[in-house]
Amino acid sequence: MGFIIVGVLIVLIVLFLSVITTSKAYTYKHTVDSLENNPNISGDRKIINSNKKD
């Protein structure tokens, strides 16, 4: 009987930690550097919008 209780406690702890980790991952704010003053992009290069549908 003691093994079942220990097993259930381990499952609940793992479930609790996975819920906390997943919620923190969804609340993380990703940022993207702006294109202004970017030394890796030349001035004559066109920016292509990949979301644009023709």
PDB file of C-alpha atoms in Angstrom:
ATOM      1  CA  MET A   1       0.000   0.000   0.000  1.00  0.00           C
ATOM      2  CA  GLY A   2       2.884   2.365   0.742  1.00  0.00           C
ATOM      3  CA  PHE A   3       4.282   1.974  -2.792  1.00  0.00           C
ATOM      4  CA  ILE A   4       1.012   3.164  -4.293  1.00  0.00           C
ATOM      5  CA  ILE A   5       0.996   6.291  -2.139  1.00  0.00           C
ATOM      6  CA  VAL A   6       4.625   7.070  -3.009  1.00  0.00           C
ATOM      7  CA  GLY A   7       3.892   6.485  -6.706  1.00  0.00           C
ATOM      8  CA  VAL A   8       0.872   8.781  -6.654  1.00  0.00           C
ATOM      9  CA  LEU A   9       2.888  11.480  -4.871  1.00  0.00           C
ATOM     10  CA  ILE A  10       5.652  11.259  -7.475  1.00  0.00           C
ATOM     11  CA  VAL A  11       3.102  11.522 -10.315  1.00  0.00           C
ATOM     12  CA  LEU A  12       1.462  14.551  -8.688  1.00  0.00           C
ATOM     13  CA  ILE A  13       4.810  16.281  -8.139  1.00  0.00           C
ATOM     14  CA  VAL A  14       5.852  15.699 -11.766  1.00  0.00           C
ATOM     15  CA  LEU A  15       2.459  16.925 -13.000  1.00  0.00           C
ATOM     16  CA  PHE A  16       2.683  20.040 -10.822  1.00  0.00           C
ATOM     17  CA  LEU A  17       6.205  20.873 -12.027  1.00  0.00           C
ATOM     18  CA  SER A  18       5.289  20.338 -15.682  1.00  0.00           C
ATOM     19  CA  VAL A  19       2.279  22.663 -15.362  1.00  0.00           C
ATOM     20  CA  ILE A  20       4.438  25.357 -13.767  1.00  0.00           C
ATOM     21  CA  THR A  21       7.127  24.993 -16.446  1.00  0.00           C
ATOM     22  CA  THR A  22       4.601  25.122 -19.281  1.00  0.00           C
ATOM     23  CA  SER A  23       2.860  28.188 -17.888  1.00  0.00           C
ATOM     24  CA  LYS A  24       6.199  30.005 -17.516  1.00  0.00           C
ATOM     25  CA  ALA A  25       7.105  29.088 -21.099  1.00  0.00           C
ATOM     26  CA  TYR A  26       3.862  30.554 -22.456  1.00  0.00           C
ATOM     27  CA  THR A  27       4.264  33.797 -20.514  1.00  0.00           C
ATOM     28  CA  TYR A  28       7.845  34.391 -21.740  1.00  0.00           C
ATOM     29  CA  LYS A  29       8.030  37.492 -23.962  1.00  0.00           C
ATOM     30  CA  HIS A  30      10.203  36.960 -27.035  1.00  0.00           C
ATOM     31  CA  THR A  31      11.822  40.028 -28.544  1.00  0.00           C
ATOM     32  CA  VAL A  32      13.201  40.713 -32.007  1.00  0.00           C
ATOM     33  CA  ASP A  33      15.909  43.239 -32.788  1.00  0.00           C
ATOM     34  CA  SER A  34      14.805  46.117 -34.993  1.00  0.00           C
ATOM     35  CA  LEU A  35      16.075  46.418 -38.562  1.00  0.00           C
ATOM     36  CA  GLU A  36      17.247  49.998 -38.073  1.00  0.00           C
ATOM     37  CA  ASN A  37      21.001  50.378 -37.601  1.00  0.00           C
ATOM     38  CA  ASN A  38      21.607  46.692 -38.308  1.00  0.00           C
ATOM     39  CA  PRO A  39      25.168  46.290 -39.680  1.00  0.00           C
ATOM     40  CA  ASN A  40      24.289  42.947 -41.299  1.00  0.00           C
ATOM     41  CA  ILE A  41      21.794  44.458 -43.750  1.00  0.00           C
ATOM     42  CA  SER A  42      23.037  46.612 -46.616  1.00  0.00           C
ATOM     43  CA  GLY A  43      21.113  49.729 -47.627  1.00  0.00           C
ATOM     44  CA  ASP A  44      20.244  48.548 -51.151  1.00  0.00           C
ATOM     45  CA  ARG A  45      18.801  45.243 -49.991  1.00  0.00           C
ATOM     46  CA  LYS A  46      15.017  44.934 -50.147  1.00  0.00           C
ATOM     47  CA  ILE A  47      13.105  43.568 -47.199  1.00  0.00           C
ATOM     48  CA  ILE A  48      10.817  40.798 -48.360  1.00  0.00           C
ATOM     49  CA  ASN A  49       7.598  40.184 -46.466  1.00  0.00           C
ATOM     50  CA  SER A  50       7.130  36.422 -46.420  1.00  0.00           C
ATOM     51  CA  ASN A  51       3.540  36.795 -45.172  1.00  0.00           C
ATOM     52  CA  LYS A  52       2.429  38.757 -48.225  1.00  0.00           C
ATOM     53  CA  LYS A  53       0.185  36.773 -50.547  1.00  0.00           C
ATOM     54  CA  ASP A  54       0.054  37.826 -54.219  1.00  0.00           C
TER      55      ASP A  54
END
